[in-house]
Coordinates of C-alpha atoms in Angstrom, one line a residue:
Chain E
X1 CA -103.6 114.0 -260.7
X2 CA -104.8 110.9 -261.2
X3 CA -103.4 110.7 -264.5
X4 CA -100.6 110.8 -263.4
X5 CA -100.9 107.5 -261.3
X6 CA -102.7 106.0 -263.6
X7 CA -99.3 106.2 -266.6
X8 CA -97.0 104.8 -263.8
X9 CA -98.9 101.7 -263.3
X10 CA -100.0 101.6 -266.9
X11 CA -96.4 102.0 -267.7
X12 CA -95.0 99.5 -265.0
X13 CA -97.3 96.9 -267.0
X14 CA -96.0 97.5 -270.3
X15 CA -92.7 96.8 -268.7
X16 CA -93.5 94.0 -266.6
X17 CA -95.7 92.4 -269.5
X18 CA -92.6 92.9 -271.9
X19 CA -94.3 95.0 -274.3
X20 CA -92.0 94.1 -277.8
X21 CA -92.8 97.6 -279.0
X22 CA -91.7 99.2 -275.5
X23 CA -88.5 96.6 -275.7
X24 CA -87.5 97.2 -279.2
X25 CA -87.5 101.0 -278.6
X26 CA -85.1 100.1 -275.5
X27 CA -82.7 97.9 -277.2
X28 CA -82.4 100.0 -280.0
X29 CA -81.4 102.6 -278.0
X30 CA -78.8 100.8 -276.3
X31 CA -77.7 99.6 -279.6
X32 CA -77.5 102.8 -281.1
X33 CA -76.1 104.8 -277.9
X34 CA -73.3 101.9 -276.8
X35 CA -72.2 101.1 -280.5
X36 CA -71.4 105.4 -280.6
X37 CA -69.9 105.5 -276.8
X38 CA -67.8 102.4 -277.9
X39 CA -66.3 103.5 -281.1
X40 CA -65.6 106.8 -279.9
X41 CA -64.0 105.2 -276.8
X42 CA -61.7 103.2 -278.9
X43 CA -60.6 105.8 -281.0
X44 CA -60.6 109.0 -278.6
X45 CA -59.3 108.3 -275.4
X46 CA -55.9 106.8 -276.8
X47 CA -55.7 110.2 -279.1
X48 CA -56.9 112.2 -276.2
X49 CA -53.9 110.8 -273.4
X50 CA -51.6 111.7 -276.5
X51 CA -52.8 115.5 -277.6
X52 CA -52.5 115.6 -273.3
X53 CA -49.1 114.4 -273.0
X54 CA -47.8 116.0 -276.4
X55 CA -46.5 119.6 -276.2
X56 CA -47.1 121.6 -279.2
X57 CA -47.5 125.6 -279.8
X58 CA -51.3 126.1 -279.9
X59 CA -52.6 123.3 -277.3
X60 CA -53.9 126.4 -275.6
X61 CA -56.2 126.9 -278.2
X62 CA -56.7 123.6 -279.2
X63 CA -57.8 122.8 -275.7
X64 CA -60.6 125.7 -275.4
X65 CA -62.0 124.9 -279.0
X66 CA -62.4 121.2 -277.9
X67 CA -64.1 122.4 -274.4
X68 CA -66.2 124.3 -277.0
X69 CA -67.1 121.6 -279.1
X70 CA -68.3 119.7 -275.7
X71 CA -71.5 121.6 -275.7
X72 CA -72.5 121.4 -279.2
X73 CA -76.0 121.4 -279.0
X74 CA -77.4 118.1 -280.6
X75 CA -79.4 119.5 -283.0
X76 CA -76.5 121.2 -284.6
X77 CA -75.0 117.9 -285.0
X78 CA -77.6 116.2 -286.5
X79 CA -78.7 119.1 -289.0
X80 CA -74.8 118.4 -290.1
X81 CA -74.7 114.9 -290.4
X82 CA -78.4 115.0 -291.9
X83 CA -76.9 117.3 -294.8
X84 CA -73.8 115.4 -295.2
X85 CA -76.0 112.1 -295.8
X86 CA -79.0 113.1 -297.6
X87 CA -79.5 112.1 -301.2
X88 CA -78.2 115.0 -302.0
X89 CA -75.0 115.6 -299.4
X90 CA -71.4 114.4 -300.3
X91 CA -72.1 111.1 -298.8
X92 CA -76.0 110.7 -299.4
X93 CA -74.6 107.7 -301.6
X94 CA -74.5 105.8 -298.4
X95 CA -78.0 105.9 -298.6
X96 CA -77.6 106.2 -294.1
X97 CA -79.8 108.5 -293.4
X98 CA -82.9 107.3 -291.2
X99 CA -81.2 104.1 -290.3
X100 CA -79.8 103.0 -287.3
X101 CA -76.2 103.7 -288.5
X102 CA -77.1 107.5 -289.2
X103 CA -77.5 107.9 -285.4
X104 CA -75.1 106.0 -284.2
X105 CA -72.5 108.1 -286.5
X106 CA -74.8 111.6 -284.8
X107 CA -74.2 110.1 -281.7
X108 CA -70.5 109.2 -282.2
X109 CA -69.8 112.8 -283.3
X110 CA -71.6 114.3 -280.4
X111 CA -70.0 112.0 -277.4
X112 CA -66.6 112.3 -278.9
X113 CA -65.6 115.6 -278.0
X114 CA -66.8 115.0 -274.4
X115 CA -65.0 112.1 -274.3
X116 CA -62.1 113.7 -276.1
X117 CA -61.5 116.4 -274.0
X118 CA -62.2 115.0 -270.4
X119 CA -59.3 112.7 -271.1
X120 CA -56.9 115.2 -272.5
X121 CA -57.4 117.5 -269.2
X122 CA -57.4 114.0 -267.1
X123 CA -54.1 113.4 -268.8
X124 CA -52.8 117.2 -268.3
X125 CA -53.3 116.6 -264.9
X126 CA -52.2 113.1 -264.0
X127 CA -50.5 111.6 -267.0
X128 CA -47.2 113.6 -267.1
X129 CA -45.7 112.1 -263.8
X130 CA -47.3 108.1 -265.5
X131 CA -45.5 109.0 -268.5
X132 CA -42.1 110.3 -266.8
X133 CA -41.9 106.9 -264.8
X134 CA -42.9 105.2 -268.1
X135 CA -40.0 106.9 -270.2
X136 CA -37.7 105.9 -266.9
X137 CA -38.6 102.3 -267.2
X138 CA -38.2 102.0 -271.1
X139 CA -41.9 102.4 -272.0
X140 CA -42.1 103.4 -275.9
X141 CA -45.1 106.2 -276.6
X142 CA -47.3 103.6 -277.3
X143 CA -46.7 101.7 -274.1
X144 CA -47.0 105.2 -272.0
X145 CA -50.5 105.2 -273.2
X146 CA -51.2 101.7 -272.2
X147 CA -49.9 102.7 -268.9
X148 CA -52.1 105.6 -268.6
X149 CA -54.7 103.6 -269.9
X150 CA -54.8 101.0 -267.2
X151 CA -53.6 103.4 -264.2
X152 CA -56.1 106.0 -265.2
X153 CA -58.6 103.5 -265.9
X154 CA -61.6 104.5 -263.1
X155 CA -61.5 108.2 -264.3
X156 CA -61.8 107.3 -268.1
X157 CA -64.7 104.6 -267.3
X158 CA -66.8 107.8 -265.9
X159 CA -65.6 109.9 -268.9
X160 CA -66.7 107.0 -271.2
X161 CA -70.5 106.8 -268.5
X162 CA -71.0 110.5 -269.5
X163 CA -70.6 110.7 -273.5
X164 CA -73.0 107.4 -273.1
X165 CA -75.2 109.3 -270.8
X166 CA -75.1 112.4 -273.0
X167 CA -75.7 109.7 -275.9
X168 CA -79.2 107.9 -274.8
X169 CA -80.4 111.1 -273.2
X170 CA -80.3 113.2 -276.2
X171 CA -83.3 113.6 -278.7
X172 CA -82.1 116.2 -281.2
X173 CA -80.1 114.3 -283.3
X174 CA -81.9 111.2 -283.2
X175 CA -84.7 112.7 -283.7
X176 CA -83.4 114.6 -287.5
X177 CA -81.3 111.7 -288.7
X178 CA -83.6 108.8 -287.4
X179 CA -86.8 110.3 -288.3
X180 CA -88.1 108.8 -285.2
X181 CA -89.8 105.5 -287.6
X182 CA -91.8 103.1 -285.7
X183 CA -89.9 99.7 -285.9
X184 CA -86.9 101.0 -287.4
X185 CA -85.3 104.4 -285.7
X186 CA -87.7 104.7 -282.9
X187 CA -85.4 105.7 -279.7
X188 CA -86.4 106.4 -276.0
X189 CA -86.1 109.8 -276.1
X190 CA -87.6 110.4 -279.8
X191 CA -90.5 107.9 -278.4
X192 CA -91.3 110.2 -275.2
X193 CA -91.1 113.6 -277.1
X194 CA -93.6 112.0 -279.5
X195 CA -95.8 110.2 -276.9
X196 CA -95.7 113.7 -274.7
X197 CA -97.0 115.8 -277.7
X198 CA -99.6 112.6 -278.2
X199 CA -100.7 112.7 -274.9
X200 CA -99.8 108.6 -274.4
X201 CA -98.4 109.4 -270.7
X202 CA -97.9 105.8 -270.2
X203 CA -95.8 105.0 -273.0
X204 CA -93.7 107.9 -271.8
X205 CA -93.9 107.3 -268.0
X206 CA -92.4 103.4 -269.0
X207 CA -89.7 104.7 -271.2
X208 CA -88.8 107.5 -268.9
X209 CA -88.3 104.8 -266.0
X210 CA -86.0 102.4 -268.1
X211 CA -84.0 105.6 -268.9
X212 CA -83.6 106.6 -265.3
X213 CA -82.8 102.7 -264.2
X214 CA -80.3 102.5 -267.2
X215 CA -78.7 105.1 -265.4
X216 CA -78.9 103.9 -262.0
X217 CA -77.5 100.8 -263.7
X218 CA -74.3 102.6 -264.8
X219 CA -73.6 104.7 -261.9
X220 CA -73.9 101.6 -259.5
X221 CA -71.2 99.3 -262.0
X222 CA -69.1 102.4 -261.7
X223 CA -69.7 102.6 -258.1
X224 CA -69.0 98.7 -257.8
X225 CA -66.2 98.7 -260.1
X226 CA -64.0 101.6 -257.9
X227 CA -64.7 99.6 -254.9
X228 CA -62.9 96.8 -256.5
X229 CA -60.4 98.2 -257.7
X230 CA -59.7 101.0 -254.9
Chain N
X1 CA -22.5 103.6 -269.4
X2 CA -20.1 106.9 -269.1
X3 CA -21.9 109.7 -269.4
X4 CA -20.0 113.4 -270.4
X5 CA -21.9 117.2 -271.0
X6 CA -20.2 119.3 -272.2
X7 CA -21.2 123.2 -272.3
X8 CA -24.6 122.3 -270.9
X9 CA -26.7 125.1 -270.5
X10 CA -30.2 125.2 -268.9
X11 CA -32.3 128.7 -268.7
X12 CA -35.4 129.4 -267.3
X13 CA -37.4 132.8 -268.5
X14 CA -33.4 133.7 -268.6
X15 CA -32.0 132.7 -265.5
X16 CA -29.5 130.0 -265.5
X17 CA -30.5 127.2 -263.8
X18 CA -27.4 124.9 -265.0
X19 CA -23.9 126.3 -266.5
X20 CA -21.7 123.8 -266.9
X21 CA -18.5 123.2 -269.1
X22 CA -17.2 120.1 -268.7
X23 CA -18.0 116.9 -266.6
X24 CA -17.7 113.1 -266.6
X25 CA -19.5 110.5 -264.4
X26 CA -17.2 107.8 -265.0
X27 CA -18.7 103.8 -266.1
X28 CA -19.0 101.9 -263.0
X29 CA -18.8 104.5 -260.4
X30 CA -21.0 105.5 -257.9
X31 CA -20.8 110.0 -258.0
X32 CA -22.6 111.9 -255.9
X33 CA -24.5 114.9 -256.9
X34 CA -24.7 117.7 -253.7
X35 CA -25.5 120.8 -253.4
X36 CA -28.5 122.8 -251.7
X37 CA -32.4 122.6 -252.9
X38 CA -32.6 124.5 -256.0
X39 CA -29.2 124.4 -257.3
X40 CA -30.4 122.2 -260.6
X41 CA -29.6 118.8 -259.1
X42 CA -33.2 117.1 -260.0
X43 CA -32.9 119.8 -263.1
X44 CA -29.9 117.9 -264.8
X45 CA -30.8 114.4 -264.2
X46 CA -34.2 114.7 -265.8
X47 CA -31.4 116.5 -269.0
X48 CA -29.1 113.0 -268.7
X49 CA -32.3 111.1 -268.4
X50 CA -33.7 112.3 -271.3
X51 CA -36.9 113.8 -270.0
X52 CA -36.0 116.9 -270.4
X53 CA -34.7 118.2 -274.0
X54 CA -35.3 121.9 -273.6
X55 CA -31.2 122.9 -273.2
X56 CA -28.2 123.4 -275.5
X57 CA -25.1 121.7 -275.3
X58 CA -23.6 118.2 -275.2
X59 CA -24.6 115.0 -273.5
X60 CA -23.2 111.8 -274.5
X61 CA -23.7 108.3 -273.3
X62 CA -20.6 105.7 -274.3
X63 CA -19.8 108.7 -277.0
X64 CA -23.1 108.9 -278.6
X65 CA -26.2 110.8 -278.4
X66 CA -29.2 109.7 -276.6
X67 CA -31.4 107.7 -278.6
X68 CA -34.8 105.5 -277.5
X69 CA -32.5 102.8 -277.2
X70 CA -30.3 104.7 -275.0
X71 CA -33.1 105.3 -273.1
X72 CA -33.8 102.1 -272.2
X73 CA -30.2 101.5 -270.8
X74 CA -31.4 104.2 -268.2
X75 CA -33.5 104.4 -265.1
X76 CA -34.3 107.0 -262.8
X77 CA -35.3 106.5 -259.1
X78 CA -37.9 110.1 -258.2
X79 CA -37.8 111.4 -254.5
X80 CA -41.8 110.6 -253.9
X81 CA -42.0 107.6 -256.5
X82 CA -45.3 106.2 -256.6
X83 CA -46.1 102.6 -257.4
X84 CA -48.5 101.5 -260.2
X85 CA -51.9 100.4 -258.8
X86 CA -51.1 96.8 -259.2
X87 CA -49.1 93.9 -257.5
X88 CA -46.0 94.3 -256.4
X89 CA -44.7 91.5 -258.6
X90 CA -46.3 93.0 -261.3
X91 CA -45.0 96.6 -260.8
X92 CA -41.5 94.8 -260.5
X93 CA -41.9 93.2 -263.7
X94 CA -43.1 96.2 -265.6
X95 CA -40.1 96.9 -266.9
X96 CA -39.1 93.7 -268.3
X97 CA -42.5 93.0 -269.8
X98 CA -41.7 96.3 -271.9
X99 CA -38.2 94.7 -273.1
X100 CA -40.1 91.5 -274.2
X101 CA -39.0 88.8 -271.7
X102 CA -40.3 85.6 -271.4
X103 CA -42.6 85.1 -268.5
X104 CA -40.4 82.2 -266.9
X105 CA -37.3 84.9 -267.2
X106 CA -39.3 87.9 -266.1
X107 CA -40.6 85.8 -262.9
X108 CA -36.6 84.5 -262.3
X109 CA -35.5 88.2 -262.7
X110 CA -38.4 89.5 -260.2
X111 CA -38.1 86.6 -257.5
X112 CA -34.0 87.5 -257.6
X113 CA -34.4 91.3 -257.3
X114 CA -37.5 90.9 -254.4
X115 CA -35.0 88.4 -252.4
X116 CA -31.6 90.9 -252.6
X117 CA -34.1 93.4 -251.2
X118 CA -35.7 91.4 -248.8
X119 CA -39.6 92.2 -249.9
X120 CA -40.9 88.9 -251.1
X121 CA -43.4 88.5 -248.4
X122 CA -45.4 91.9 -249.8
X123 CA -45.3 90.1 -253.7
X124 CA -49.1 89.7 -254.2
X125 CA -49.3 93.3 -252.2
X126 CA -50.9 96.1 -253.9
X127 CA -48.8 98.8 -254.8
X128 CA -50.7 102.0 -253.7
X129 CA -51.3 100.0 -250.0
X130 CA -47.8 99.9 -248.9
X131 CA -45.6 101.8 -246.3
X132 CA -43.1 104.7 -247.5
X133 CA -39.6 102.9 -247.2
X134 CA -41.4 99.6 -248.5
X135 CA -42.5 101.9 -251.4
X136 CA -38.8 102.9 -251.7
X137 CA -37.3 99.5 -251.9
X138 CA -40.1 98.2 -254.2
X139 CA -39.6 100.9 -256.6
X140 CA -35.8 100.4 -256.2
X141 CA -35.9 96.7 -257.4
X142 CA -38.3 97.9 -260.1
X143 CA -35.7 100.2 -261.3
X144 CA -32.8 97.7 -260.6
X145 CA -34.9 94.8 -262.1
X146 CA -33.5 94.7 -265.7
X147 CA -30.1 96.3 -265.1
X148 CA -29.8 99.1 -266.0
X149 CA -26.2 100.6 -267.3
X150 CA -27.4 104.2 -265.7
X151 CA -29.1 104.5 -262.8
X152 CA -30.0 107.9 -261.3
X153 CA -31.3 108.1 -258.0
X154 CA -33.0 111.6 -257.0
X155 CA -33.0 112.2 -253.0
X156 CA -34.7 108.9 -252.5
X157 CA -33.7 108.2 -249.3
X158 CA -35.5 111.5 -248.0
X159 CA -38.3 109.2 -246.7
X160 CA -36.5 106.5 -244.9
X161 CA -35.8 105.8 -241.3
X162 CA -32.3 105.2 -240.4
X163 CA -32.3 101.5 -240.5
X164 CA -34.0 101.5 -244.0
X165 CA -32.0 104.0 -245.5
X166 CA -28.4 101.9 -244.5
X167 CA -29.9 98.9 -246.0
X168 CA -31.4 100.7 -249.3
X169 CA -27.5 102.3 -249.4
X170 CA -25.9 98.4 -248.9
X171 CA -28.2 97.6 -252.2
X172 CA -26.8 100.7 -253.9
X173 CA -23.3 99.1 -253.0
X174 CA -24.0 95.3 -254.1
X175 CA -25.6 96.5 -257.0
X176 CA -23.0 98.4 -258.3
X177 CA -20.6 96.1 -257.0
X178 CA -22.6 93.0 -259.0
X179 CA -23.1 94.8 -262.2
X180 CA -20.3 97.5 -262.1
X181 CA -23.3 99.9 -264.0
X182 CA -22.6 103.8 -263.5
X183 CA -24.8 105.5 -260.7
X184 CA -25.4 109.1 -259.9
X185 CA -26.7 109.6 -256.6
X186 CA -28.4 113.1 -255.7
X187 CA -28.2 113.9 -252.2
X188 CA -28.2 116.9 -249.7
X189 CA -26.4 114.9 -247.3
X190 CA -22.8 114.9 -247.2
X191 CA -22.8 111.7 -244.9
X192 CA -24.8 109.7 -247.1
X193 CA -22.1 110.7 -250.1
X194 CA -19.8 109.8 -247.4
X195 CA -20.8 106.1 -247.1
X196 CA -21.7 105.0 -251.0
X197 CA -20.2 107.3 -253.7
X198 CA -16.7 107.2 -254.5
X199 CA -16.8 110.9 -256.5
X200 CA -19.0 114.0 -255.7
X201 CA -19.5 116.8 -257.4
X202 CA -21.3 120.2 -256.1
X203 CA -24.1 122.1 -257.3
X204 CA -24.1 125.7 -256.5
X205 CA -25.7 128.3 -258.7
X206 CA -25.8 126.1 -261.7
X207 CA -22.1 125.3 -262.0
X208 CA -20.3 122.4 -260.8
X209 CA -17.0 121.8 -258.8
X210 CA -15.2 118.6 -258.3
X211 CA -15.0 117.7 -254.4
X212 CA -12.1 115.9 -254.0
X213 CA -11.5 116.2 -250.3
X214 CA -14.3 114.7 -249.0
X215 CA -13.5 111.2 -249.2

């Protein structure tokens, strides 16, 4: 057990003694997992309030495939973007693979759907009776998803926290399209699978705090922002 | 804005829900819309406000089809509106900030629309904190705000007392009075017709019939 006690406050002083190998492994993940959340932000939950409020013949089916695709496993995704940008893939001319950009586009493709669809069923829900006063006031399509945008806007900040969440916290995809390099693709997660199987607890133990305080971090803004706003 | 339909026909998993051959809500006048809950009241002025499209037949506005431009001539006033988690000033001015006014016209507009309805004390209110008939008459001078040349009010008195719901009908009055704009007024209540419309027409199974003698 004493182990055990012994990676906590080993791991405590790496953090408090601003380790640059511990901090460069954090802000690269932040990097890596807000640049993903935020691009697929920008460009999902606009098209996500619009497939909601659109009616077309197989939205049925469109909706349960996109559920579907919200638990791709993270593996899966970054065996596919691995083969699409290896030297060898249709875009291995890109020469992205094991860079920073190859996970961020791994992470982007695996938040998106989650992001995707828990607007469109937020906007199934809510957005029809927004977008009926909307049309009665003049508002053009455009402007009925600006409306959505900023009356909706608590529920699709905690849509956007969970692709992020599901972003840092996952290790597959990283792991095959990064290559986990020290100084270069090194993530959190990648960094405690590899310091597990090395047996550095402490390493772990410190990264495995700053991921649980990143999240504390973003459910107390959410918390903070609905109490200004509400 | 004169609106005619002609052969309107509105089904539901084949019932009729609205059958009607021919009818006119004259420019500038104030009509009435009765007739029992589920008689297509709601039903036919989400068809003239253009929200819902699913019907066959005829509806023109001035002569001509509805159009996005149209559209924006037209407002509808819902039966449990809700406001817009903002300001009251700002929910007011919604409407004219999507037609492009110029802040110092938009703030003219909204300070003239909040003093006709007497609410200018709950300006820097939020929207989702207020009382039901102060809802009401904020969401009437949102809909009133940028004049519109149709404006179609579903059962929105259901919620007020009686001293709120003679004033809200006095603003029906001066408005149409001020901007001679066409209103259709859906109500249940043959007294409230009574007092603000000067035509009604009844619902009942779909089809409409004139009332004449009840004014």
């Amino acid at each position: 057990m004493d182990y055990i006690l012994e990676g906590i406050l080993e791991a405590l002083n790496l953090l408090i003694s601003f380790d640059s190998e511990a901090y460069g492994i954090i802000f690269l993940s932040l990097f890596v997992s807000y640049a993903a959340t935020l691009i697929s932000a920008v460009v999902f939950v606009p098209f996500g309030i619009y497939l909601g409020l659109a009616e077309f013949k197989a939205k049925k089916l469109f909706s349960r495939f996109l559920y579907a695709f919200m638990s791709v496993p993270s593996v899966v995704v970054g065996l596919f973007v691995a083969i699409m940008l290896s030297r060898r893939g249709p875009l291995g001319c890109l020469q992205l693979l094991y860079t920073p950009s190859a996970m961020v586009i791994a992470q982007f493709i695996l938040v998106s759907p989650l992001i995707m669809s828990l607007v469109f069923s937020m906007t199934i829900q809510d957005g029809k009776i927004l977008e009926k006063y909307g049309k009665t006031l003049g508002a053009s399509k455009l402007q009925i998803i600006l409306l959505i945008i900023r009356e909706k806007k608590l529920s699709i900040l905690v849509n956007i926290t969970a692709g992020f969440s599901k972003a840092i916290s996952e290790v597959g995809a990283a792991m095959i399209v990064g290559g986990n390099i020290k100084g270069h693709t090194r993530v959190i997660t990648t960094t405690i699978a590899m310091s597990n199987s090395m047996g550095d607890y402490p390493f772990a133990i410190a990264l495995g705090i700053v991921l649980l305080l990143i999240s504390l971090v973003n459910s107390s803004f959410i918390s903070n922002y609905r109490e200004g706003i509400v | 804005m004169q609106v005619s339909l002609a052969n309107l026909n509105k089904s539901y998993n084949g019932i009729n829900i609205l059958d009607i051959n021919s009818l006119v809500f004259k420019r500038g006048v104030i009509s009435a819309l009765l007739g029992p809950n589920g008689t297509g009241k709601t039903t036919l002025l989400n068809i003239i406000a253009g929200l819902d499209k699913n019907f066959t037949g005829k509806v023109k506005y001035n002569d001509m089809n509805y159009s996005e431009a149209i559209g924006r001539k037209i407002t509808m006033l819902f039966q449990n509106v809700q406001l817009f988690r903002r300001s009251v000033y700002e929910n007011i001015e919604y409407p004219l900030r999507l037609r492009g006014f110029s802040r110092e016209n938009r703030k003219n507009k909204v300070r003239r629309v909040m003093d006709l309805l007497g609410i200018t004390h709950l300006m820097s209110k939020r929207g989702h904190f207020l009382s039901g008939g102060e809802i009401q008459k904020v969401a009437l001078a949102r809909s009133i705000v940028f004049e519109p040349e149709l404006l179609l009010l579903d059962e929105p008195t259901s919620n007020l007392d009686p001293e709120s719901l003679e004033a809200f009908e006095n603003h029906i009055l001066k408005y149409n009075k001020d901007t001679n704009n066409t209103i259709i007024y859906v109500t249940h209540n043959l007294e409230h017709a009574k007092r603000v419309c000067r035509e009604a027409y009844f619902l009942r199974n779909g089809e409409v019939i004139k009332e004449d003698g009840i004014f």
